[in-house]
mmCIF file of C-alpha atoms and ligand atoms in Angstrom:
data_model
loop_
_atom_site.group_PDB
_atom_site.id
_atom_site.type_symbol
_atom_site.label_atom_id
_atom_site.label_comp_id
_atom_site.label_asym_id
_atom_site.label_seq_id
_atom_site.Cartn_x
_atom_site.Cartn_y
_atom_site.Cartn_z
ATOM 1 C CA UNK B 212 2.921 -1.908 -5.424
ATOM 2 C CA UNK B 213 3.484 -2.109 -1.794
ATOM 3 C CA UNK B 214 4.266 0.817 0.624
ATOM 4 C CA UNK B 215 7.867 1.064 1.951
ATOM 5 C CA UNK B 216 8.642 1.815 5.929
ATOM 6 C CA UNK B 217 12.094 3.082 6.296
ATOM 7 C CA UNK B 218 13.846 3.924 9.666
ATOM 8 C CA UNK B 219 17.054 5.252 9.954
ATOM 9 C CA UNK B 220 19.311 8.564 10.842
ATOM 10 C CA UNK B 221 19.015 11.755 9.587
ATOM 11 C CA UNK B 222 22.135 13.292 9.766
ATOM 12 C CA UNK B 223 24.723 15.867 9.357
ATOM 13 C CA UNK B 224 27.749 14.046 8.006
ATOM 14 C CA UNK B 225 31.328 15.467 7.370
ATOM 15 C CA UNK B 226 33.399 13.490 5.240
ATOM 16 C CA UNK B 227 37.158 13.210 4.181
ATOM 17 C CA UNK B 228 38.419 11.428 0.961
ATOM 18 C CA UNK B 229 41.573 11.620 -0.677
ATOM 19 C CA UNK B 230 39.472 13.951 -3.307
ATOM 20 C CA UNK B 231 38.357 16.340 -0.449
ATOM 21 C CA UNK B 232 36.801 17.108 2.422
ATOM 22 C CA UNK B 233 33.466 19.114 3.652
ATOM 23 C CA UNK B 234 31.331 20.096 6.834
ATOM 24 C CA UNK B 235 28.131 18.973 7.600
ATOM 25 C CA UNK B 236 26.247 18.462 4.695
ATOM 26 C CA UNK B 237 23.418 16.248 4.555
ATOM 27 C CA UNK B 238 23.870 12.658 5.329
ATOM 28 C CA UNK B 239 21.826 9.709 7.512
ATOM 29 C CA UNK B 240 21.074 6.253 6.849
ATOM 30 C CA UNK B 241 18.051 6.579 6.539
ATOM 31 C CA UNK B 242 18.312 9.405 4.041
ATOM 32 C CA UNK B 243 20.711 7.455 1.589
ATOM 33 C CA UNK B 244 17.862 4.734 1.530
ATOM 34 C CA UNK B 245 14.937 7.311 0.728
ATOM 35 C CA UNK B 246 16.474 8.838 -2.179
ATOM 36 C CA UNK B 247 17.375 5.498 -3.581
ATOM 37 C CA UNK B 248 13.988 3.977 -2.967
ATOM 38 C CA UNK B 249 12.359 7.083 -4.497
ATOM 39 C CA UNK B 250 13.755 6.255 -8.069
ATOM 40 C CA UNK B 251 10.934 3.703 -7.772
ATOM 41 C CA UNK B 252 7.923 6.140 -7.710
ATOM 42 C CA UNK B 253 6.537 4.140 -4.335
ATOM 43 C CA UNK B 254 5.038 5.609 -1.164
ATOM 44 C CA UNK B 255 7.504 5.630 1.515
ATOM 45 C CA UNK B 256 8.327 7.244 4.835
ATOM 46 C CA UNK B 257 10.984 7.924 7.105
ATOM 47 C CA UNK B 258 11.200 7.417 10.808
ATOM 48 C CA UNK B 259 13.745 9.626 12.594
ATOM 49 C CA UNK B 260 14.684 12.146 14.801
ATOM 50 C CA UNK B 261 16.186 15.730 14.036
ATOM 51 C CA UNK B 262 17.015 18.787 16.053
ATOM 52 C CA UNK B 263 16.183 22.107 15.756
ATOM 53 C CA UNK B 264 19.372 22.744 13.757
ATOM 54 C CA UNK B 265 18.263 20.689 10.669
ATOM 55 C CA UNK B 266 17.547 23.176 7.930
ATOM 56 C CA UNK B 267 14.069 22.895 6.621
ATOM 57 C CA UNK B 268 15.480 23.168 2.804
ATOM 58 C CA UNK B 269 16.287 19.285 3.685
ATOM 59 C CA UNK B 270 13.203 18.220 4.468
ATOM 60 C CA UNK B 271 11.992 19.695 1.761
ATOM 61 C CA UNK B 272 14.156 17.895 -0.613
ATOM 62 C CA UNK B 273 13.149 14.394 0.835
ATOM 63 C CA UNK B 274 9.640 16.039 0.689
ATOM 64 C CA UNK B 275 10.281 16.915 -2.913
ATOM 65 C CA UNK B 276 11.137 12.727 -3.925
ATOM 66 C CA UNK B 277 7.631 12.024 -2.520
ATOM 67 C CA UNK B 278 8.716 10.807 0.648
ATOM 68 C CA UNK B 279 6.261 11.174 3.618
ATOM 69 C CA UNK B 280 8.645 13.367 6.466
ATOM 70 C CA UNK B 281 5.597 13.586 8.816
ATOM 71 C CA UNK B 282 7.262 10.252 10.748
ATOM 72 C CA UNK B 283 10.365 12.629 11.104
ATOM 73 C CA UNK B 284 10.063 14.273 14.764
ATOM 74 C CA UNK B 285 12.253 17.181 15.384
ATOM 75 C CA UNK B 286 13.622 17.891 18.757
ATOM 76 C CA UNK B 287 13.313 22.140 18.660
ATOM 77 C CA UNK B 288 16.387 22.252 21.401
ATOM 78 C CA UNK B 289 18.061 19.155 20.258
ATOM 79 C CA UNK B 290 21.008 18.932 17.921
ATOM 80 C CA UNK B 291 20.580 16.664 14.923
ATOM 81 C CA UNK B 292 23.263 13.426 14.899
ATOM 82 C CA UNK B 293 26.419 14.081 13.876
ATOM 83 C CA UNK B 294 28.681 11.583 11.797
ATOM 84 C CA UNK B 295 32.492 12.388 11.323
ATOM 85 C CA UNK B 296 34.393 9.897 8.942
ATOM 86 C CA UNK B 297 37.739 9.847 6.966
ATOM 87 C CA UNK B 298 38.706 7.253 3.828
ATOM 88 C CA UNK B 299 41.695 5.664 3.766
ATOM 89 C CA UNK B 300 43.725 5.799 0.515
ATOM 90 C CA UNK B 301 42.173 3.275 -0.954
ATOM 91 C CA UNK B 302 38.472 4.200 -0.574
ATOM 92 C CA UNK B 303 37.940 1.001 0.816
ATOM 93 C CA UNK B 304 38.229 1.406 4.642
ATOM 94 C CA UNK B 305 37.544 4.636 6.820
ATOM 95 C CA UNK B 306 37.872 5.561 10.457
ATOM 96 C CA UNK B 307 35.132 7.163 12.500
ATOM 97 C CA UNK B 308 36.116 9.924 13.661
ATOM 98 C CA UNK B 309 32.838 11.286 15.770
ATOM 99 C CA UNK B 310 29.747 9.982 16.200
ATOM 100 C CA UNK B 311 27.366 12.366 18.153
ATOM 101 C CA UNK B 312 24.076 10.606 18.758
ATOM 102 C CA UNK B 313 22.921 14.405 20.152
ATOM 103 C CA UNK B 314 18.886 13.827 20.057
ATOM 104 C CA UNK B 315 19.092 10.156 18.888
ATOM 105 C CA UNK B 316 20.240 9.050 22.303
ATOM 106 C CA UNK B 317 16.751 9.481 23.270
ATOM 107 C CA UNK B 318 14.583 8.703 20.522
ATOM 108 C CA UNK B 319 11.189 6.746 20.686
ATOM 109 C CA UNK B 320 9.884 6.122 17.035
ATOM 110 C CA UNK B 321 6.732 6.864 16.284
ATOM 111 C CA UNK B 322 5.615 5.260 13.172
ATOM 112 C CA UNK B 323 2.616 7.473 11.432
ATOM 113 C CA UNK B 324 -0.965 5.272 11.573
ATOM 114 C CA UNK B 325 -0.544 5.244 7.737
ATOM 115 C CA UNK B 326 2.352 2.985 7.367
ATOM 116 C CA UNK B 327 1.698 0.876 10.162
ATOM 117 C CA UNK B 328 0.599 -1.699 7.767
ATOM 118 C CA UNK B 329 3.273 -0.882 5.245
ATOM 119 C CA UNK B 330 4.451 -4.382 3.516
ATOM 120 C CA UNK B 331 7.876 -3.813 3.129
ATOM 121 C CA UNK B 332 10.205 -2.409 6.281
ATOM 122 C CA UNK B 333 13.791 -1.062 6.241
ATOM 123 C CA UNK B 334 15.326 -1.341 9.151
ATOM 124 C CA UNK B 335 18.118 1.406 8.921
ATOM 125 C CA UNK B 336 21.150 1.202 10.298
ATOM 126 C CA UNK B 337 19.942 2.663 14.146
ATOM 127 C CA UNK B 338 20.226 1.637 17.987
ATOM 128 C CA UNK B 339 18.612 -2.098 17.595
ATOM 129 C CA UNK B 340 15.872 -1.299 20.460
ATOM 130 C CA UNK B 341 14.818 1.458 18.162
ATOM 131 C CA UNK B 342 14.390 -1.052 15.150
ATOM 132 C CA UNK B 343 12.366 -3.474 17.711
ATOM 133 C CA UNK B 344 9.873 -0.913 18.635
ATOM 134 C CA UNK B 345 9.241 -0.013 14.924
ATOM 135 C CA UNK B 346 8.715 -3.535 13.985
ATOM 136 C CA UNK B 347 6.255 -3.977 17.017
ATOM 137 C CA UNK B 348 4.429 -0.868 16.162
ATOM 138 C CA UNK B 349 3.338 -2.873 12.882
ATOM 139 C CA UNK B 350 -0.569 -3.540 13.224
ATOM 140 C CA UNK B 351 -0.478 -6.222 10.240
ATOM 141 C CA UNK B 352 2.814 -8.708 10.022
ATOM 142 C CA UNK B 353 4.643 -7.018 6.924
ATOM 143 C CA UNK B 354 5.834 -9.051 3.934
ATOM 144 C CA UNK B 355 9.258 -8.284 4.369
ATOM 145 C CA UNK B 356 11.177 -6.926 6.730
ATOM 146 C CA UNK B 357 15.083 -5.883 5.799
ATOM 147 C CA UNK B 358 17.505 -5.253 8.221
ATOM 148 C CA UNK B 359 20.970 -3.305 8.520
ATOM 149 C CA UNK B 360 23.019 -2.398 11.250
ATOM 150 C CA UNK B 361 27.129 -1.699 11.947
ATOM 151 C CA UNK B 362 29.847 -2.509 13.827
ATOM 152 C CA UNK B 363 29.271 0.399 16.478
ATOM 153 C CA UNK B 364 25.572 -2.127 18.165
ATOM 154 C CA UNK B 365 27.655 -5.151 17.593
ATOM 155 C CA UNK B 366 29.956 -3.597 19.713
ATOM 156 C CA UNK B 367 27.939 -2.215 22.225
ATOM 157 C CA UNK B 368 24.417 -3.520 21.836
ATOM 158 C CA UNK B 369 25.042 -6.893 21.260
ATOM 159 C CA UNK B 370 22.009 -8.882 22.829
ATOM 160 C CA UNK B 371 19.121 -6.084 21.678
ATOM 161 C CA UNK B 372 20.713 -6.817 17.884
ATOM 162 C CA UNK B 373 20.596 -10.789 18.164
ATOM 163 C CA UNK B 374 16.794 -9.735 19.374
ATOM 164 C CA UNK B 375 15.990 -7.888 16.050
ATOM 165 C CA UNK B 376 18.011 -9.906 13.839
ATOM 166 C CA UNK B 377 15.768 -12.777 15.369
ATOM 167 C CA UNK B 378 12.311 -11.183 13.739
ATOM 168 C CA UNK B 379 13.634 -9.983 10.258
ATOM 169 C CA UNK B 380 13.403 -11.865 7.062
ATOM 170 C CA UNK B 381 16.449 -10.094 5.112
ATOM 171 C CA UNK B 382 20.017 -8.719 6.639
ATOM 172 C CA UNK B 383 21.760 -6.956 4.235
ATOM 173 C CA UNK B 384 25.707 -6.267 6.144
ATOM 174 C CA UNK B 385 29.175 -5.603 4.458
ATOM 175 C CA UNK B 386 31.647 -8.720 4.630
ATOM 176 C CA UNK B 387 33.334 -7.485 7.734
ATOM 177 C CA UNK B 388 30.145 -6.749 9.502
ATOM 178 C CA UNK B 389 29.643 -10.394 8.984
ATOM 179 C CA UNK B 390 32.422 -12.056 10.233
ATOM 180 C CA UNK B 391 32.454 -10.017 13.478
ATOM 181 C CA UNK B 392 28.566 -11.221 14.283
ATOM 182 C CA UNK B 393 29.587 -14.629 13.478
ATOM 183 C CA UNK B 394 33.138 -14.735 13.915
ATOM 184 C CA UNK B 395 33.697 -16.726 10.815
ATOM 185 C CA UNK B 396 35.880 -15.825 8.185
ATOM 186 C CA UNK B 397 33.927 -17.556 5.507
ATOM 187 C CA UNK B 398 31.286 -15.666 4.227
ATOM 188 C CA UNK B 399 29.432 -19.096 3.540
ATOM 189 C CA UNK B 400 30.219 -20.206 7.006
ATOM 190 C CA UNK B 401 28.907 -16.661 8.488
ATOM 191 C CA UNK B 402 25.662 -16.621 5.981
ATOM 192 C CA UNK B 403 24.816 -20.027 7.698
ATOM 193 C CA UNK B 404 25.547 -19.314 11.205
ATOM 194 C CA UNK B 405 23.097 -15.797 10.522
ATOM 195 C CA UNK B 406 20.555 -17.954 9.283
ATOM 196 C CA UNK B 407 20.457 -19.710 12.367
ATOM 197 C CA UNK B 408 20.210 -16.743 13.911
ATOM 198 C CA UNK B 409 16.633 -15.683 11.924
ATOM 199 C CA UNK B 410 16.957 -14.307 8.752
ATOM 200 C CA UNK B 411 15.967 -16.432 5.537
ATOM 201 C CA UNK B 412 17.797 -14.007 3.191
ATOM 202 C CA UNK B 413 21.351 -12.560 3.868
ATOM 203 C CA UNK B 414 23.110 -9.542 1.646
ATOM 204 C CA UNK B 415 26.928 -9.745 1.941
ATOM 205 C CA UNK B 416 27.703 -6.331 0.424
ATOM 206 C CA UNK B 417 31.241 -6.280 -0.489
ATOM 207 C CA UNK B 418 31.895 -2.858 -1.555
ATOM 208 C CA UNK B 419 33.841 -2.479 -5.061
ATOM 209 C CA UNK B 420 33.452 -6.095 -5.138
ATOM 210 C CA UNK B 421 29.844 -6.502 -5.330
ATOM 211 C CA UNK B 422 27.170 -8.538 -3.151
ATOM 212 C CA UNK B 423 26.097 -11.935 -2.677
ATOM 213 C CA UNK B 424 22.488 -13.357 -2.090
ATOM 214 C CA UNK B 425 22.348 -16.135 0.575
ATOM 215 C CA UNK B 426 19.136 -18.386 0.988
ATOM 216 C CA UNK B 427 19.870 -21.146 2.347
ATOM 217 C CA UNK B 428 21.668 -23.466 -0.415
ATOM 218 C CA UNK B 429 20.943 -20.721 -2.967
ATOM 219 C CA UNK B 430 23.762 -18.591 -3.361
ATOM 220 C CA UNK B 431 23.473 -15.132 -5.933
ATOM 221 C CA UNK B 432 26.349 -13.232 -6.769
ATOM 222 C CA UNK B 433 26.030 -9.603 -8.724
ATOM 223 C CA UNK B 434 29.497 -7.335 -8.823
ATOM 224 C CA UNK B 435 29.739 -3.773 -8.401
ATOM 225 C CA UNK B 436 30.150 -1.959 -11.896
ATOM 226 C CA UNK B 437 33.729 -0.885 -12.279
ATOM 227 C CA UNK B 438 33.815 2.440 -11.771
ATOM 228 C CA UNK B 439 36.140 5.372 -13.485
ATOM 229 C CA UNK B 440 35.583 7.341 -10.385
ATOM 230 C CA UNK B 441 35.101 6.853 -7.099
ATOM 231 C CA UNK B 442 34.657 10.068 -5.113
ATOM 232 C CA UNK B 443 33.140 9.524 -1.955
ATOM 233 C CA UNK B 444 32.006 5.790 -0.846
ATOM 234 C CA UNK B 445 29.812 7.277 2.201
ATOM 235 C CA UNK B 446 25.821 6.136 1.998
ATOM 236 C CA UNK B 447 26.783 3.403 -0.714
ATOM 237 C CA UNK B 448 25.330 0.723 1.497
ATOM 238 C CA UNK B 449 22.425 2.746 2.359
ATOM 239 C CA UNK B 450 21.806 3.162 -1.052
ATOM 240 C CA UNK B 451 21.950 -0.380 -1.885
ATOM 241 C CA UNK B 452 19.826 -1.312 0.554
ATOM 242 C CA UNK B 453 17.263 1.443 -0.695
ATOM 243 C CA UNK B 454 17.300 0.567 -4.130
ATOM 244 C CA UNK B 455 16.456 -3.121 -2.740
ATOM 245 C CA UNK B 456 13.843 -2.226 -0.394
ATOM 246 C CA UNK B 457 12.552 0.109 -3.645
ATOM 247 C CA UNK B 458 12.863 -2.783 -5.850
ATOM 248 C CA UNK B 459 10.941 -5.129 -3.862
ATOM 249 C CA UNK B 460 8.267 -2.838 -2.560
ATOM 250 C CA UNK B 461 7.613 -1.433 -6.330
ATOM 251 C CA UNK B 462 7.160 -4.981 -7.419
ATOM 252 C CA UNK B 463 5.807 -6.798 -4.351
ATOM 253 C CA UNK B 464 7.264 -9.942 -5.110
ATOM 254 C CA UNK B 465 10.008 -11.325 -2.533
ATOM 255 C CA UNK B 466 10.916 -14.287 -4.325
ATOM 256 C CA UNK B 467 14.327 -15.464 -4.378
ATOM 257 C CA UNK B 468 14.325 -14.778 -8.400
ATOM 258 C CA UNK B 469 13.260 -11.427 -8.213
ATOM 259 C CA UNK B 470 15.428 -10.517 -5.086
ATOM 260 C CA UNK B 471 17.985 -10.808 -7.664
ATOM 261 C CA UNK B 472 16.856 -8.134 -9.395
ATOM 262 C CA UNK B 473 16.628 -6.529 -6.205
ATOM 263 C CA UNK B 474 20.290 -6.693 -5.478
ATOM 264 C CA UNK B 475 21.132 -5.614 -9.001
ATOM 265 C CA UNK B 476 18.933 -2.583 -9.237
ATOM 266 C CA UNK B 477 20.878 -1.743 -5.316
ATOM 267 C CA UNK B 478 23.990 -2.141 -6.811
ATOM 268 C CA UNK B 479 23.447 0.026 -9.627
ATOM 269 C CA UNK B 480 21.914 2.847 -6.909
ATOM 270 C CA UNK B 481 24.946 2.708 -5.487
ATOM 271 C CA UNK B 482 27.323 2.907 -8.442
ATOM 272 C CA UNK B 483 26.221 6.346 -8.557
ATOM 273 C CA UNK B 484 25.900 7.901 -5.291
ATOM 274 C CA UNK B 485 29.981 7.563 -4.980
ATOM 275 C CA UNK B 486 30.570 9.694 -7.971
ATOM 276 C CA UNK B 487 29.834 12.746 -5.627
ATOM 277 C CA UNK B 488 30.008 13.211 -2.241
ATOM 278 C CA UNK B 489 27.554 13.049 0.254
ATOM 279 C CA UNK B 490 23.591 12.750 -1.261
ATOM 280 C CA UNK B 491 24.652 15.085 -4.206
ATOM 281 C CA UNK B 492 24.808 12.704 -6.994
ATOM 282 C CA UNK B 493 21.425 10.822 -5.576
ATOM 283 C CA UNK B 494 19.281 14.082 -5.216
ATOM 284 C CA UNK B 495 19.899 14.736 -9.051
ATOM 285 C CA UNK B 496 19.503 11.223 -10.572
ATOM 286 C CA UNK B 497 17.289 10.550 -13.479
ATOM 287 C CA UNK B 498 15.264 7.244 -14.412
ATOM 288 C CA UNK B 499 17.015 7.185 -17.907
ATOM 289 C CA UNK B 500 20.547 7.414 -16.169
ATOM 290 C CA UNK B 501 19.577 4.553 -14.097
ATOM 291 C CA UNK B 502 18.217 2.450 -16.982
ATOM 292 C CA UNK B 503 21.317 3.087 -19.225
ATOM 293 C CA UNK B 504 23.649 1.655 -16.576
ATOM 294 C CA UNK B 505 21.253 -1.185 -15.669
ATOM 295 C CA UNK B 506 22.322 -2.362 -19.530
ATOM 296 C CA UNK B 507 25.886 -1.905 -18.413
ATOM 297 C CA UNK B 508 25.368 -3.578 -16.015
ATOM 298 C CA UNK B 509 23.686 -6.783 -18.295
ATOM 299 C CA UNK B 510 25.931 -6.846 -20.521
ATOM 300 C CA UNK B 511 28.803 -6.917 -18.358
ATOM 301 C CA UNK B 512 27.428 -9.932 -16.325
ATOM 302 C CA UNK B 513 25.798 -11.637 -19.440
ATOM 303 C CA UNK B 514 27.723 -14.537 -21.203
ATOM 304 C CA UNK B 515 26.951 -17.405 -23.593
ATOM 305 C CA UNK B 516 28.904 -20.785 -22.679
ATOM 306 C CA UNK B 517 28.878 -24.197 -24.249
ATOM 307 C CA UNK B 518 28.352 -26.793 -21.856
ATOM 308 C CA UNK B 519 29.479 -30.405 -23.517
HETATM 309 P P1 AMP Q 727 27.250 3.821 4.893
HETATM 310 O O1 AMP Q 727 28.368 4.554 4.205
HETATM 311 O O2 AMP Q 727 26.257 3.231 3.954
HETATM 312 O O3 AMP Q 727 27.725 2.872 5.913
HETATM 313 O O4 AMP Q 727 26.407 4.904 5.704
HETATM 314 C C1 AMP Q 727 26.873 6.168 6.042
HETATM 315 C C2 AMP Q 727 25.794 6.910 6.805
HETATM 316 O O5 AMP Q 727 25.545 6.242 8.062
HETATM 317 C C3 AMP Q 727 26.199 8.329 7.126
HETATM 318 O O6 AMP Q 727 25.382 9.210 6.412
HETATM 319 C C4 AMP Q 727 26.014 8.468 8.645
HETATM 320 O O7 AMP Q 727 25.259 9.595 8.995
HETATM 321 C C5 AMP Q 727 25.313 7.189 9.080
HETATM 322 N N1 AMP Q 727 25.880 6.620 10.313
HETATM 323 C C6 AMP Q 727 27.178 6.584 10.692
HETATM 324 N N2 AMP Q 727 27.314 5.997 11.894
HETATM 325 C C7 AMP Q 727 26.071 5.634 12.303
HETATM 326 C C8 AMP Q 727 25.536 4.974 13.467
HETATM 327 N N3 AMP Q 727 26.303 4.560 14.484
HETATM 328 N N4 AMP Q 727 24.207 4.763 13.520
HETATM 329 C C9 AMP Q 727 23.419 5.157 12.500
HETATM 330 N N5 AMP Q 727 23.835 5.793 11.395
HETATM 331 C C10 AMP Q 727 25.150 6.021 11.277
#
């Protein structure tokens, strides 16, 4: 088992879906990818930043899945970031509506002397200069470091994001994150050009449609489990990329074979943290819930075919 370094926000989040709408609740990169990773009984910590105004009833609940919070510095007269998005009809696409960086705007990580040999990093979704100073805090080179980021640095922090992308091992970005850092339409094409770029191993995630597994000529492709309901799409590619990172660091193995796995045990995370919105469904999920819809999952994938 290795440990598991995750940096990302900690947020307040309100959302709007055609099912409904609420006011800050809990929300944050980097807290979508602690609950997922937790399902894996590992030792992890977060890296973040909060203000004063983040209810301690939060940090007890990350506190509660065995997560290590002491990484998470709070900012008494700060105000916690603030997130503001609305769905379009068809769950598929949303608008930001805010984005309040508040004490994040002047954040330098600190990562606890504890994890600073952690194996396996997750590099949240966070300014990329922030995600450079984590990975250079590292006293021993980990064994795998996984990176996500957005839109919002490609737009405005283009060069420090080509710096970090540079020293990962693992990208994991949705389709159309990946055609605006390569401007390719292919996702083929783009997985190359990003592999020139650094990374050995690129995530596509394509929402409702699943992910694909890039290593060079190796190519993995695992759907997303068709869904009755989907409720609230919002942390669904954090979660993913916890239940990776949890994968990976439970096992230790980064093999192209078991990051497989890896990407099937993420996509299953995040088939349930949609159901609900926010981190509700995630706070509450049980190991047997998981393992029934992992055989979904198998079965819905699996298939016997006679080659002549
Ligand atoms: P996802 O739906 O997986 O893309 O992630 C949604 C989460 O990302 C929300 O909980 C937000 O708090 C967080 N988030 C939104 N915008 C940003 C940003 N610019 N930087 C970091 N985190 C963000």
């Amino acid at each position: 088992m290795s440990k598991l370094l995750i940096v990302g926000t900690v947020a307040f989040d309100a959302i709007e879906t055609p099912f409904g709408i609420t006011d800050r609740i809990l929300g944050g990169a980097a807290t979508f990818i602690g609950l997922a990773a937790s399902q894996f009984n590992i030792d992890s910590s977060i890296v973040s930043v909060i203000g004063g105004d983040f209810p301690k009833e939060y940090l007890d609940l990350l506190s509660n899945k065995n997560i290590d919070v002491s990484g998470i510095e709070m900012i008494k007269e700060g105000k916690t970031f603030f997130w503001k998005g609305k769905y379009h009809n068809d769950m598929n696409s949303r608008d930001t509506i805010v984005t309040e960086l508040n004490v994040l705007a002047n954040f330098n990580p600190i990562v606890p002397e504890s994890y600073r040999d952690a194996e396996i990093v997750m590099l949240g979704n966070l300014h990329p200069q922030i995600q450079l100073s984590v990975i250079e805090q590292m006293v021993v080179k980990p064994k795998m470091v996984i990176l996500d980021t957005m839109n919002f640095w490609m737009n405005n922090t283009l060069e420090d994001l080509y710096r970090v992308i540079k020293k990962v091992d693992v990208i994991a970005i949705n389709d159309e994150e990946a055609r605006q850092l390569t401007r390719e339409y292919s996702l083929v094409v783009a997985a190359r050009k990003i592999h020139e770029m650094g990374p050995k191993y690129v995530v596509i995630k394509k929402g409702e449609h699943g992910a694909l597994l890039f290593n060079n000529d190796n190519v993995f492709y695992a759907p997303a489990l068709p869904l009755e309901e989907v409720f609230d799409p919002t942390g669904a590619g954090d979660t993913f990329a916890g239940g990776f990172a949890g994968y990976i660091a439970k096992t230790g193995d980064t093999s192209f074979e078991n990051m497989k796995n890896a990407v099937i045990y993420g996509s299953t995370l995040a088939s349930f943290c949609v159901e609900k919105f926010g981190t509700e469904r995630m706070e509450k999920l049980s190991n047997q819930e998981v393992h029934k819809r992992l055989q979904q999952f198998k079965a819905l994938t699996q298939f016997e075919i006679q080659l002549t």
